[in-house]
Amino acid sequence: MSAPTTETPTSFPVHASAAPVDPARRAEILADPGFGRYFTDHMVTATWTRGTGWHDTAVVPYGPLQLDPAAAVLHYAQEVFEGMKVYRHADGGVWSFRPGANAARLARSARRLALPEVPEAMFLDAVTALVRTDEAWVPGGGESSLYLRPFMVATEAFLGVRSAHEVKFLVIASPAGSYFKGGVTPVSIWLSEDYTRAAFGGTGSAKCGGNYAASLAAQDEAHANGCDQVCFLDATERRYVEELGGMNLFFVHDDGTIVTPELTGTILEGITRSSILQLAQDLGHGVAERRVSIEEWREGVASGRITEVFACGTAAVVTPVGRLVSRDGELVHGTGTTGEVTSTIRRQLLDVQYGRAQDPHGWMRRLA
Ligand SMILES: *Cc1c(COP(=O)(O)O)cnc(C)c1O
């Protein structure tokens, strides 16, 4: 492996695991990791104490946390998280995609949840230290990657309701295989008409566990109706398309314009979403961020004005939407295959991430 281009972080000393997974077993896991099922040998931990700030930053063996049963996160859900991937390039190097954007979003989410901010340099050092320590866990080939989950939890043992005075920041890592094993297949979407995800002034634009907890009943309803994912509408008029439980939506129009719901404060600003807005322009598409009503979606697909719909996020990259299902019935999109624009954008984004295409916007950062 060639020499890393960034300085070795000194602020996360490594306490190496005495019992790492043996290489044969690791190879077996990396051959078919799935998603979020296996974890690497180490994790990052850091503690924040009010008045002192961040301390005890380290890479330690992966393992259970010791948490007081009164820890605030267990009762009041004071928690935020991030999701990002690192990719093995053909030359063996390990690269991350826009990690500064994850650091910035974690800081925004933390402010909304009254948690302390992790400075960008500390965030990048934490991620780099873990990736270098567990570099052997970064799979190569196909669309595999190492998924990183930085997160912050309120650990103070106190049942009074206020922002916690003790917090932990952790980063864990999990090898991920290709999201679509047998080729990209369109997903079906259930329109949630009884539940909403986020309201003005709420936590919709923060990446926090509470949003996910609130989306699970709707996700179960989607599954009960034979659908893969759930789509939420705005909480005020129940009319405008917001996003899926964990992915943003795009609509491709017959004139080549690509439209995504605008950020109103209730939608999570995906890094994949903002990257696609840029890539689409690079590819010559017009782009628009504006409100999209559910009628526009239905009528657009029926009339052919909307030619493709896709969802996007770090885990699945770009996922075509094949059907929209609601109590009123079902609307089939296209012919059950992936549309041309969706395929091109998906390919272009993956080519940048895996180092097969130019990176004109400086999105990639080498970690190891
Ligand atoms: C994380 C997330 C996304 C996608 O964000 P990416 O940065 O593209 O992974 C979209 N919606 C929600 C609710 C999310 O939590």
mmCIF file of C-alpha atoms and ligand atoms in Angstrom:
data_model
loop_
_atom_site.group_PDB
_atom_site.id
_atom_site.type_symbol
_atom_site.label_atom_id
_atom_site.label_comp_id
_atom_site.label_asym_id
_atom_site.label_seq_id
_atom_site.Cartn_x
_atom_site.Cartn_y
_atom_site.Cartn_z
ATOM 1 C CA MET A 1 0.000 0.000 0.000
ATOM 2 C CA SER A 2 1.413 3.406 -0.922
ATOM 3 C CA ALA A 3 2.078 6.059 1.694
ATOM 4 C CA PRO A 4 -0.885 8.080 2.974
ATOM 5 C CA THR A 5 -0.936 11.682 1.862
ATOM 6 C CA THR A 6 -2.318 13.195 5.050
ATOM 7 C CA GLU A 7 -0.491 13.391 8.347
ATOM 8 C CA THR A 8 -1.066 10.611 10.836
ATOM 9 C CA PRO A 9 -3.498 11.890 13.446
ATOM 10 C CA THR A 10 -1.822 11.990 16.801
ATOM 11 C CA SER A 11 -4.880 12.870 18.800
ATOM 12 C CA PHE A 12 -6.448 9.379 18.665
ATOM 13 C CA PRO A 13 -3.923 6.978 20.215
ATOM 14 C CA VAL A 14 -4.610 3.385 19.246
ATOM 15 C CA HIS A 15 -5.218 0.769 21.948
ATOM 16 C CA ALA A 16 -5.015 -2.278 19.735
ATOM 17 C CA SER A 17 -7.443 -5.140 20.171
ATOM 18 C CA ALA A 18 -5.941 -8.229 21.811
ATOM 19 C CA ALA A 19 -8.452 -10.417 19.982
ATOM 20 C CA PRO A 20 -8.953 -9.175 16.405
ATOM 21 C CA VAL A 21 -11.013 -11.282 14.018
ATOM 22 C CA ASP A 22 -8.654 -13.734 12.358
ATOM 23 C CA PRO A 23 -7.754 -12.972 8.729
ATOM 24 C CA ALA A 24 -9.472 -16.064 7.305
ATOM 25 C CA ARG A 25 -12.759 -15.207 9.024
ATOM 26 C CA ARG A 26 -12.409 -11.561 7.987
ATOM 27 C CA ALA A 27 -11.919 -12.601 4.360
ATOM 28 C CA GLU A 28 -15.080 -14.718 4.632
ATOM 29 C CA ILE A 29 -17.029 -11.727 5.977
ATOM 30 C CA LEU A 30 -15.651 -9.366 3.325
ATOM 31 C CA ALA A 31 -16.699 -11.779 0.573
ATOM 32 C CA ASP A 32 -20.356 -11.209 1.507
ATOM 33 C CA PRO A 33 -20.695 -8.491 4.154
ATOM 34 C CA GLY A 34 -24.309 -7.428 3.501
ATOM 35 C CA PHE A 35 -25.023 -4.146 5.271
ATOM 36 C CA GLY A 36 -24.564 -3.254 8.945
ATOM 37 C CA ARG A 37 -24.160 -6.834 10.124
ATOM 38 C CA TYR A 38 -20.447 -7.058 10.912
ATOM 39 C CA PHE A 39 -18.171 -4.578 12.642
ATOM 40 C CA THR A 40 -14.443 -4.038 12.501
ATOM 41 C CA ASP A 41 -11.957 -4.706 15.315
ATOM 42 C CA HIS A 42 -11.833 -1.152 16.647
ATOM 43 C CA MET A 43 -13.901 1.960 17.293
ATOM 44 C CA VAL A 44 -13.264 5.593 18.113
ATOM 45 C CA THR A 45 -14.391 7.016 21.424
ATOM 46 C CA ALA A 46 -14.217 10.512 22.850
ATOM 47 C CA THR A 47 -15.864 12.045 25.890
ATOM 48 C CA TRP A 48 -17.167 15.587 26.302
ATOM 49 C CA THR A 49 -17.717 17.071 29.697
ATOM 50 C CA ARG A 50 -19.316 20.441 30.257
ATOM 51 C CA GLY A 51 -16.651 22.945 31.238
ATOM 52 C CA THR A 52 -13.800 20.708 30.038
ATOM 53 C CA GLY A 53 -14.691 19.972 26.414
ATOM 54 C CA TRP A 54 -13.515 16.904 24.491
ATOM 55 C CA HIS A 55 -11.072 14.523 26.166
ATOM 56 C CA ASP A 56 -10.058 10.848 26.271
ATOM 57 C CA THR A 57 -9.995 10.561 22.483
ATOM 58 C CA ALA A 58 -8.797 7.122 21.414
ATOM 59 C CA VAL A 59 -9.160 4.189 19.065
ATOM 60 C CA VAL A 60 -10.093 1.229 21.267
ATOM 61 C CA PRO A 61 -11.147 -2.392 20.688
ATOM 62 C CA TYR A 62 -14.716 -2.640 19.361
ATOM 63 C CA GLY A 63 -17.083 -3.701 22.096
ATOM 64 C CA PRO A 64 -20.138 -2.959 24.239
ATOM 65 C CA LEU A 65 -20.408 0.384 26.011
ATOM 66 C CA GLN A 66 -20.837 0.615 29.726
ATOM 67 C CA LEU A 67 -23.787 2.949 30.145
ATOM 68 C CA ASP A 68 -25.565 3.936 33.318
ATOM 69 C CA PRO A 69 -29.253 2.933 33.029
ATOM 70 C CA ALA A 70 -30.059 6.589 33.750
ATOM 71 C CA ALA A 71 -27.985 7.782 30.768
ATOM 72 C CA ALA A 72 -29.971 10.606 29.166
ATOM 73 C CA VAL A 73 -29.902 9.122 25.666
ATOM 74 C CA LEU A 74 -31.844 6.073 26.861
ATOM 75 C CA HIS A 75 -34.686 8.271 28.094
ATOM 76 C CA TYR A 76 -34.726 11.478 26.089
ATOM 77 C CA ALA A 77 -33.064 10.344 22.842
ATOM 78 C CA GLN A 78 -30.434 13.083 22.806
ATOM 79 C CA GLU A 79 -28.494 11.587 19.907
ATOM 80 C CA VAL A 80 -27.213 12.466 16.418
ATOM 81 C CA PHE A 81 -25.386 10.419 13.811
ATOM 82 C CA GLU A 82 -23.700 10.390 10.429
ATOM 83 C CA GLY A 83 -23.334 7.835 7.657
ATOM 84 C CA MET A 84 -20.433 7.824 5.206
ATOM 85 C CA LYS A 85 -18.403 5.367 3.187
ATOM 86 C CA VAL A 86 -14.752 4.828 2.357
ATOM 87 C CA TYR A 87 -13.785 3.161 -0.902
ATOM 88 C CA ARG A 88 -10.846 1.011 -1.964
ATOM 89 C CA HIS A 89 -9.454 2.340 -5.250
ATOM 90 C CA ALA A 90 -7.779 0.173 -7.880
ATOM 91 C CA ASP A 91 -4.299 1.277 -6.676
ATOM 92 C CA GLY A 92 -5.097 0.025 -3.172
ATOM 93 C CA GLY A 93 -5.619 3.492 -1.645
ATOM 94 C CA VAL A 94 -8.584 4.123 0.651
ATOM 95 C CA TRP A 95 -10.619 7.263 0.014
ATOM 96 C CA SER A 96 -13.553 9.010 1.607
ATOM 97 C CA PHE A 97 -16.196 11.097 -0.176
ATOM 98 C CA ARG A 98 -16.781 14.660 1.056
ATOM 99 C CA PRO A 99 -16.011 13.879 4.712
ATOM 100 C CA GLY A 100 -15.997 17.602 5.516
ATOM 101 C CA ALA A 101 -19.683 17.692 4.562
ATOM 102 C CA ASN A 102 -20.404 14.933 7.077
ATOM 103 C CA ALA A 103 -18.469 16.851 9.741
ATOM 104 C CA ALA A 104 -20.424 20.030 9.004
ATOM 105 C CA ARG A 105 -23.768 18.214 9.056
ATOM 106 C CA LEU A 106 -22.946 16.461 12.329
ATOM 107 C CA ALA A 107 -22.220 19.888 13.819
ATOM 108 C CA ARG A 108 -25.580 21.248 12.543
ATOM 109 C CA SER A 109 -27.438 18.208 13.857
ATOM 110 C CA ALA A 110 -25.642 18.527 17.203
ATOM 111 C CA ARG A 111 -26.715 22.170 17.571
ATOM 112 C CA ARG A 112 -30.359 21.227 17.017
ATOM 113 C CA LEU A 113 -30.184 18.408 19.574
ATOM 114 C CA ALA A 114 -28.355 20.636 22.109
ATOM 115 C CA LEU A 115 -25.226 18.491 21.882
ATOM 116 C CA PRO A 116 -21.645 19.805 21.701
ATOM 117 C CA GLU A 117 -20.012 20.174 18.301
ATOM 118 C CA VAL A 118 -17.174 17.949 17.179
ATOM 119 C CA PRO A 119 -14.714 20.289 15.419
ATOM 120 C CA GLU A 120 -14.114 19.347 11.779
ATOM 121 C CA ALA A 121 -10.412 18.593 12.352
ATOM 122 C CA MET A 122 -11.265 16.247 15.227
ATOM 123 C CA PHE A 123 -13.956 14.536 13.146
ATOM 124 C CA LEU A 124 -11.534 13.977 10.266
ATOM 125 C CA ASP A 125 -8.775 12.760 12.607
ATOM 126 C CA ALA A 126 -11.195 10.329 14.268
ATOM 127 C CA VAL A 127 -12.344 8.869 10.970
ATOM 128 C CA THR A 128 -8.805 8.697 9.606
ATOM 129 C CA ALA A 129 -7.460 6.993 12.734
ATOM 130 C CA LEU A 130 -10.153 4.313 12.627
ATOM 131 C CA VAL A 131 -9.779 3.679 8.892
ATOM 132 C CA ARG A 132 -5.997 3.348 9.184
ATOM 133 C CA THR A 133 -6.276 1.015 12.158
ATOM 134 C CA ASP A 134 -8.866 -1.205 10.468
ATOM 135 C CA GLU A 135 -7.693 -0.723 6.887
ATOM 136 C CA ALA A 136 -7.726 -4.476 6.272
ATOM 137 C CA TRP A 137 -11.519 -4.299 6.692
ATOM 138 C CA VAL A 138 -12.014 -2.076 3.638
ATOM 139 C CA PRO A 139 -13.296 -4.450 0.955
ATOM 140 C CA GLY A 140 -12.225 -4.140 -2.654
ATOM 141 C CA GLY A 141 -14.130 -4.847 -5.826
ATOM 142 C CA GLY A 142 -17.657 -4.286 -7.064
ATOM 143 C CA GLU A 143 -19.582 -1.627 -5.205
ATOM 144 C CA SER A 144 -18.251 -2.674 -1.814
ATOM 145 C CA SER A 145 -17.085 -0.167 0.789
ATOM 146 C CA LEU A 146 -16.478 0.339 4.477
ATOM 147 C CA TYR A 147 -19.469 2.140 5.979
ATOM 148 C CA LEU A 148 -18.625 4.499 8.830
ATOM 149 C CA ARG A 149 -21.120 5.463 11.491
ATOM 150 C CA PRO A 150 -19.987 8.447 13.580
ATOM 151 C CA PHE A 151 -22.493 9.249 16.336
ATOM 152 C CA MET A 152 -22.916 11.178 19.547
ATOM 153 C CA VAL A 153 -24.952 10.200 22.598
ATOM 154 C CA ALA A 154 -25.832 11.867 25.890
ATOM 155 C CA THR A 155 -24.265 9.610 28.536
ATOM 156 C CA GLU A 156 -24.818 11.664 31.672
ATOM 157 C CA ALA A 157 -26.718 9.705 34.330
ATOM 158 C CA PHE A 158 -29.468 12.178 35.164
ATOM 159 C CA LEU A 159 -33.232 11.984 34.694
ATOM 160 C CA GLY A 160 -33.862 15.726 34.894
ATOM 161 C CA VAL A 161 -34.823 17.182 31.556
ATOM 162 C CA ARG A 162 -32.026 19.372 30.194
ATOM 163 C CA SER A 163 -29.151 18.990 27.765
ATOM 164 C CA ALA A 164 -26.638 16.502 29.136
ATOM 165 C CA HIS A 165 -23.367 17.561 30.755
ATOM 166 C CA GLU A 166 -21.579 14.421 29.623
ATOM 167 C CA VAL A 167 -21.599 13.144 26.052
ATOM 168 C CA LYS A 168 -19.736 10.535 24.048
ATOM 169 C CA PHE A 169 -18.700 10.671 20.400
ATOM 170 C CA LEU A 170 -18.041 7.322 18.765
ATOM 171 C CA VAL A 171 -17.215 6.027 15.309
ATOM 172 C CA ILE A 172 -17.858 2.422 14.357
ATOM 173 C CA ALA A 173 -17.231 0.801 10.981
ATOM 174 C CA SER A 174 -19.014 -1.942 9.085
ATOM 175 C CA PRO A 175 -18.039 -3.503 5.752
ATOM 176 C CA ALA A 176 -20.773 -3.145 3.126
ATOM 177 C CA GLY A 177 -21.344 -5.160 -0.032
ATOM 178 C CA SER A 178 -23.080 -3.997 -3.193
ATOM 179 C CA TYR A 179 -26.526 -2.744 -2.242
ATOM 180 C CA PHE A 180 -27.993 -4.376 -5.322
ATOM 181 C CA LYS A 181 -26.551 -7.856 -5.625
ATOM 182 C CA GLY A 182 -28.240 -8.974 -8.806
ATOM 183 C CA GLY A 183 -28.073 -5.612 -10.599
ATOM 184 C CA VAL A 184 -29.989 -2.447 -9.855
ATOM 185 C CA THR A 185 -33.700 -3.107 -9.392
ATOM 186 C CA PRO A 186 -36.400 -0.458 -8.921
ATOM 187 C CA VAL A 187 -37.960 -0.107 -5.457
ATOM 188 C CA SER A 188 -41.620 0.299 -4.611
ATOM 189 C CA ILE A 189 -42.764 3.173 -2.438
ATOM 190 C CA TRP A 190 -45.698 3.429 -0.061
ATOM 191 C CA LEU A 191 -47.178 6.897 0.322
ATOM 192 C CA SER A 192 -47.677 7.589 4.026
ATOM 193 C CA GLU A 193 -50.939 9.496 4.489
ATOM 194 C CA ASP A 194 -51.442 8.924 8.220
ATOM 195 C CA TYR A 195 -47.937 9.676 9.463
ATOM 196 C CA THR A 196 -45.592 12.575 8.826
ATOM 197 C CA ARG A 197 -41.874 12.637 9.435
ATOM 198 C CA ALA A 198 -41.094 16.219 10.359
ATOM 199 C CA ALA A 199 -42.787 19.564 10.942
ATOM 200 C CA PHE A 200 -41.534 23.140 10.807
ATOM 201 C CA GLY A 201 -39.351 23.891 13.796
ATOM 202 C CA GLY A 202 -38.830 20.182 14.451
ATOM 203 C CA THR A 203 -35.798 17.988 13.848
ATOM 204 C CA GLY A 204 -36.391 17.004 10.205
ATOM 205 C CA SER A 205 -33.178 18.589 8.955
ATOM 206 C CA ALA A 206 -31.078 17.030 11.724
ATOM 207 C CA LYS A 207 -29.742 13.507 11.324
ATOM 208 C CA CYS A 208 -30.973 12.060 14.602
ATOM 209 C CA GLY A 209 -32.218 8.697 15.778
ATOM 210 C CA GLY A 210 -35.523 10.199 16.902
ATOM 211 C CA ASN A 211 -36.524 10.891 13.287
ATOM 212 C CA TYR A 212 -35.931 7.249 12.478
ATOM 213 C CA ALA A 213 -37.865 6.025 15.514
ATOM 214 C CA ALA A 214 -40.778 8.169 14.340
ATOM 215 C CA SER A 215 -40.594 6.723 10.820
ATOM 216 C CA LEU A 216 -40.712 3.040 11.756
ATOM 217 C CA ALA A 217 -44.493 2.658 12.081
ATOM 218 C CA ALA A 218 -44.845 4.115 8.578
ATOM 219 C CA GLN A 219 -42.063 1.857 7.309
ATOM 220 C CA ASP A 220 -43.882 -1.163 8.792
ATOM 221 C CA GLU A 221 -47.059 0.008 7.045
ATOM 222 C CA ALA A 222 -45.097 0.160 3.772
ATOM 223 C CA HIS A 223 -43.896 -3.419 4.267
ATOM 224 C CA ALA A 224 -47.413 -4.579 5.157
ATOM 225 C CA ASN A 225 -48.508 -3.109 1.813
ATOM 226 C CA GLY A 226 -45.808 -4.932 -0.080
ATOM 227 C CA CYS A 227 -43.535 -1.895 -0.496
ATOM 228 C CA ASP A 228 -39.813 -1.431 0.115
ATOM 229 C CA GLN A 229 -39.790 2.186 1.306
ATOM 230 C CA VAL A 230 -42.088 4.871 2.640
ATOM 231 C CA CYS A 231 -42.515 8.405 1.281
ATOM 232 C CA PHE A 232 -43.558 11.248 3.577
ATOM 233 C CA LEU A 233 -45.542 14.351 2.676
ATOM 234 C CA ASP A 234 -45.258 17.759 4.352
ATOM 235 C CA ALA A 235 -46.922 17.953 7.762
ATOM 236 C CA THR A 236 -48.849 21.186 7.101
ATOM 237 C CA GLU A 237 -50.793 20.552 3.894
ATOM 238 C CA ARG A 238 -50.093 16.830 3.478
ATOM 239 C CA ARG A 239 -49.543 17.620 -0.155
ATOM 240 C CA TYR A 240 -45.868 18.240 -0.903
ATOM 241 C CA VAL A 241 -43.394 15.399 -1.313
ATOM 242 C CA GLU A 242 -40.616 15.523 1.264
ATOM 243 C CA GLU A 243 -38.438 12.397 1.236
ATOM 244 C CA LEU A 244 -38.241 8.722 2.143
ATOM 245 C CA GLY A 245 -37.356 7.485 5.648
ATOM 246 C CA GLY A 246 -33.654 7.803 4.886
ATOM 247 C CA MET A 247 -33.286 8.895 1.259
ATOM 248 C CA ASN A 248 -33.964 12.018 -0.805
ATOM 249 C CA LEU A 249 -36.038 11.969 -4.010
ATOM 250 C CA PHE A 250 -35.411 13.204 -7.561
ATOM 251 C CA PHE A 251 -37.775 13.572 -10.528
ATOM 252 C CA VAL A 252 -36.439 13.523 -14.084
ATOM 253 C CA HIS A 253 -38.569 15.552 -16.510
ATOM 254 C CA ASP A 254 -39.024 14.918 -20.238
ATOM 255 C CA ASP A 255 -37.058 18.104 -21.051
ATOM 256 C CA GLY A 256 -34.044 16.717 -19.152
ATOM 257 C CA THR A 257 -34.577 18.862 -16.054
ATOM 258 C CA ILE A 258 -33.950 17.164 -12.740
ATOM 259 C CA VAL A 259 -36.143 18.289 -9.859
ATOM 260 C CA THR A 260 -35.772 17.607 -6.139
ATOM 261 C CA PRO A 261 -37.897 18.915 -3.246
ATOM 262 C CA GLU A 262 -36.423 22.124 -1.895
ATOM 263 C CA LEU A 263 -34.964 22.275 1.605
ATOM 264 C CA THR A 264 -37.684 23.820 3.712
ATOM 265 C CA GLY A 265 -36.227 22.911 7.092
ATOM 266 C CA THR A 266 -38.094 19.615 7.337
ATOM 267 C CA ILE A 267 -36.026 17.661 4.792
ATOM 268 C CA LEU A 268 -32.639 16.116 5.566
ATOM 269 C CA GLU A 269 -29.997 17.651 3.313
ATOM 270 C CA GLY A 270 -28.356 14.586 1.818
ATOM 271 C CA ILE A 271 -24.749 14.784 0.700
ATOM 272 C CA THR A 272 -25.691 12.452 -2.155
ATOM 273 C CA ARG A 273 -28.535 14.861 -3.019
ATOM 274 C CA SER A 274 -26.266 17.895 -3.203
ATOM 275 C CA SER A 275 -23.611 15.946 -5.132
ATOM 276 C CA ILE A 276 -26.216 14.830 -7.687
ATOM 277 C CA LEU A 277 -27.424 18.416 -8.143
ATOM 278 C CA GLN A 278 -23.828 19.280 -9.091
ATOM 279 C CA LEU A 279 -23.169 16.176 -11.217
ATOM 280 C CA ALA A 280 -26.419 16.628 -13.144
ATOM 281 C CA GLN A 281 -25.373 20.170 -14.058
ATOM 282 C CA ASP A 282 -21.926 18.902 -15.071
ATOM 283 C CA LEU A 283 -23.723 16.435 -17.363
ATOM 284 C CA GLY A 284 -25.712 19.276 -18.913
ATOM 285 C CA HIS A 285 -29.040 18.847 -17.133
ATOM 286 C CA GLY A 286 -31.093 21.722 -15.848
ATOM 287 C CA VAL A 287 -31.739 21.326 -12.117
ATOM 288 C CA ALA A 288 -34.446 22.738 -9.875
ATOM 289 C CA GLU A 289 -35.017 22.658 -6.128
ATOM 290 C CA ARG A 290 -38.670 23.426 -5.557
ATOM 291 C CA ARG A 291 -41.787 22.033 -3.977
ATOM 292 C CA VAL A 292 -43.208 18.963 -5.725
ATOM 293 C CA SER A 293 -46.816 18.075 -4.974
ATOM 294 C CA ILE A 294 -48.091 14.522 -4.898
ATOM 295 C CA GLU A 295 -50.475 15.478 -7.757
ATOM 296 C CA GLU A 296 -47.516 16.625 -9.848
ATOM 297 C CA TRP A 297 -45.818 13.281 -9.215
ATOM 298 C CA ARG A 298 -48.902 11.262 -10.150
ATOM 299 C CA GLU A 299 -49.944 13.342 -13.150
ATOM 300 C CA GLY A 300 -46.339 13.682 -14.354
ATOM 301 C CA VAL A 301 -45.741 9.938 -14.409
ATOM 302 C CA ALA A 302 -49.160 9.276 -15.980
ATOM 303 C CA SER A 303 -48.653 11.880 -18.733
ATOM 304 C CA GLY A 304 -44.995 11.088 -19.396
ATOM 305 C CA ARG A 305 -43.832 14.533 -18.312
ATOM 306 C CA ILE A 306 -41.892 12.847 -15.493
ATOM 307 C CA THR A 307 -39.826 10.137 -17.150
ATOM 308 C CA GLU A 308 -37.859 8.760 -14.187
ATOM 309 C CA VAL A 309 -37.975 8.936 -10.399
ATOM 310 C CA PHE A 310 -35.089 7.945 -8.164
ATOM 311 C CA ALA A 311 -34.089 8.011 -4.522
ATOM 312 C CA CYS A 312 -30.574 8.646 -3.227
ATOM 313 C CA GLY A 313 -28.466 8.315 -0.110
ATOM 314 C CA THR A 314 -25.058 7.070 0.977
ATOM 315 C CA ALA A 315 -26.122 3.473 1.629
ATOM 316 C CA ALA A 316 -27.885 2.732 -1.686
ATOM 317 C CA VAL A 317 -26.278 5.552 -3.752
ATOM 318 C CA VAL A 318 -29.021 5.945 -6.405
ATOM 319 C CA THR A 319 -32.103 3.742 -6.442
ATOM 320 C CA PRO A 320 -34.736 3.857 -9.193
ATOM 321 C CA VAL A 321 -38.374 4.057 -8.086
ATOM 322 C CA GLY A 322 -40.576 1.555 -9.881
ATOM 323 C CA ARG A 323 -43.985 1.969 -8.234
ATOM 324 C CA LEU A 324 -45.856 4.434 -6.042
ATOM 325 C CA VAL A 325 -48.511 2.713 -3.940
ATOM 326 C CA SER A 326 -51.184 4.312 -1.767
ATOM 327 C CA ARG A 327 -54.694 3.569 -0.530
ATOM 328 C CA ASP A 328 -55.931 4.945 -3.873
ATOM 329 C CA GLY A 329 -54.035 2.334 -5.837
ATOM 330 C CA GLU A 330 -50.788 1.850 -7.607
ATOM 331 C CA LEU A 331 -48.864 3.848 -10.183
ATOM 332 C CA VAL A 332 -46.240 1.949 -12.164
ATOM 333 C CA HIS A 333 -43.227 3.974 -13.366
ATOM 334 C CA GLY A 334 -41.621 3.107 -16.694
ATOM 335 C CA THR A 335 -40.993 -0.458 -17.695
ATOM 336 C CA GLY A 336 -39.595 -1.921 -14.469
ATOM 337 C CA THR A 337 -35.979 -1.235 -15.438
ATOM 338 C CA THR A 338 -33.613 1.588 -14.513
ATOM 339 C CA GLY A 339 -34.048 4.746 -16.615
ATOM 340 C CA GLU A 340 -31.234 6.141 -18.683
ATOM 341 C CA VAL A 341 -30.706 9.353 -16.706
ATOM 342 C CA THR A 342 -30.847 7.488 -13.392
ATOM 343 C CA SER A 343 -28.254 4.972 -14.668
ATOM 344 C CA THR A 344 -25.939 7.685 -15.973
ATOM 345 C CA ILE A 345 -26.005 9.704 -12.754
ATOM 346 C CA ARG A 346 -25.548 6.576 -10.656
ATOM 347 C CA ARG A 347 -22.586 5.444 -12.756
ATOM 348 C CA GLN A 348 -20.983 8.907 -12.749
ATOM 349 C CA LEU A 349 -21.221 9.241 -8.963
ATOM 350 C CA LEU A 350 -19.807 5.740 -8.401
ATOM 351 C CA ASP A 351 -16.993 6.414 -10.879
ATOM 352 C CA VAL A 352 -15.925 9.466 -8.863
ATOM 353 C CA GLN A 353 -16.209 7.574 -5.570
ATOM 354 C CA TYR A 354 -14.191 4.596 -6.817
ATOM 355 C CA GLY A 355 -11.551 6.768 -8.499
ATOM 356 C CA ARG A 356 -12.493 5.783 -12.055
ATOM 357 C CA ALA A 357 -13.479 9.318 -13.076
ATOM 358 C CA GLN A 358 -12.032 12.797 -12.672
ATOM 359 C CA ASP A 359 -12.916 14.552 -9.432
ATOM 360 C CA PRO A 360 -13.263 18.176 -10.603
ATOM 361 C CA HIS A 361 -14.901 19.319 -7.363
ATOM 362 C CA GLY A 362 -12.267 17.872 -5.027
ATOM 363 C CA TRP A 363 -14.729 15.601 -3.254
ATOM 364 C CA MET A 364 -12.368 12.692 -2.607
ATOM 365 C CA ARG A 365 -9.950 12.621 0.300
ATOM 366 C CA ARG A 366 -7.352 9.908 0.736
ATOM 367 C CA LEU A 367 -7.283 8.394 4.225
ATOM 368 C CA ALA A 368 -4.943 5.436 3.812
HETATM 369 C C1 LIG B 1 -28.922 10.343 5.879
HETATM 370 C C2 LIG B 1 -30.246 10.679 5.298
HETATM 371 C C3 LIG B 1 -30.428 10.938 3.939
HETATM 372 C C4 LIG B 1 -29.344 10.797 2.897
HETATM 373 O O1 LIG B 1 -28.227 11.574 3.181
HETATM 374 P P1 LIG B 1 -26.820 11.217 2.502
HETATM 375 O O2 LIG B 1 -25.899 12.237 3.073
HETATM 376 O O3 LIG B 1 -27.006 11.367 1.053
HETATM 377 O O4 LIG B 1 -26.502 9.824 2.901
HETATM 378 C C5 LIG B 1 -31.693 11.318 3.504
HETATM 379 N N1 LIG B 1 -32.726 11.405 4.364
HETATM 380 C C6 LIG B 1 -32.578 11.141 5.672
HETATM 381 C C7 LIG B 1 -33.760 11.245 6.558
HETATM 382 C C8 LIG B 1 -31.344 10.764 6.186
HETATM 383 O O5 LIG B 1 -31.224 10.498 7.494
#
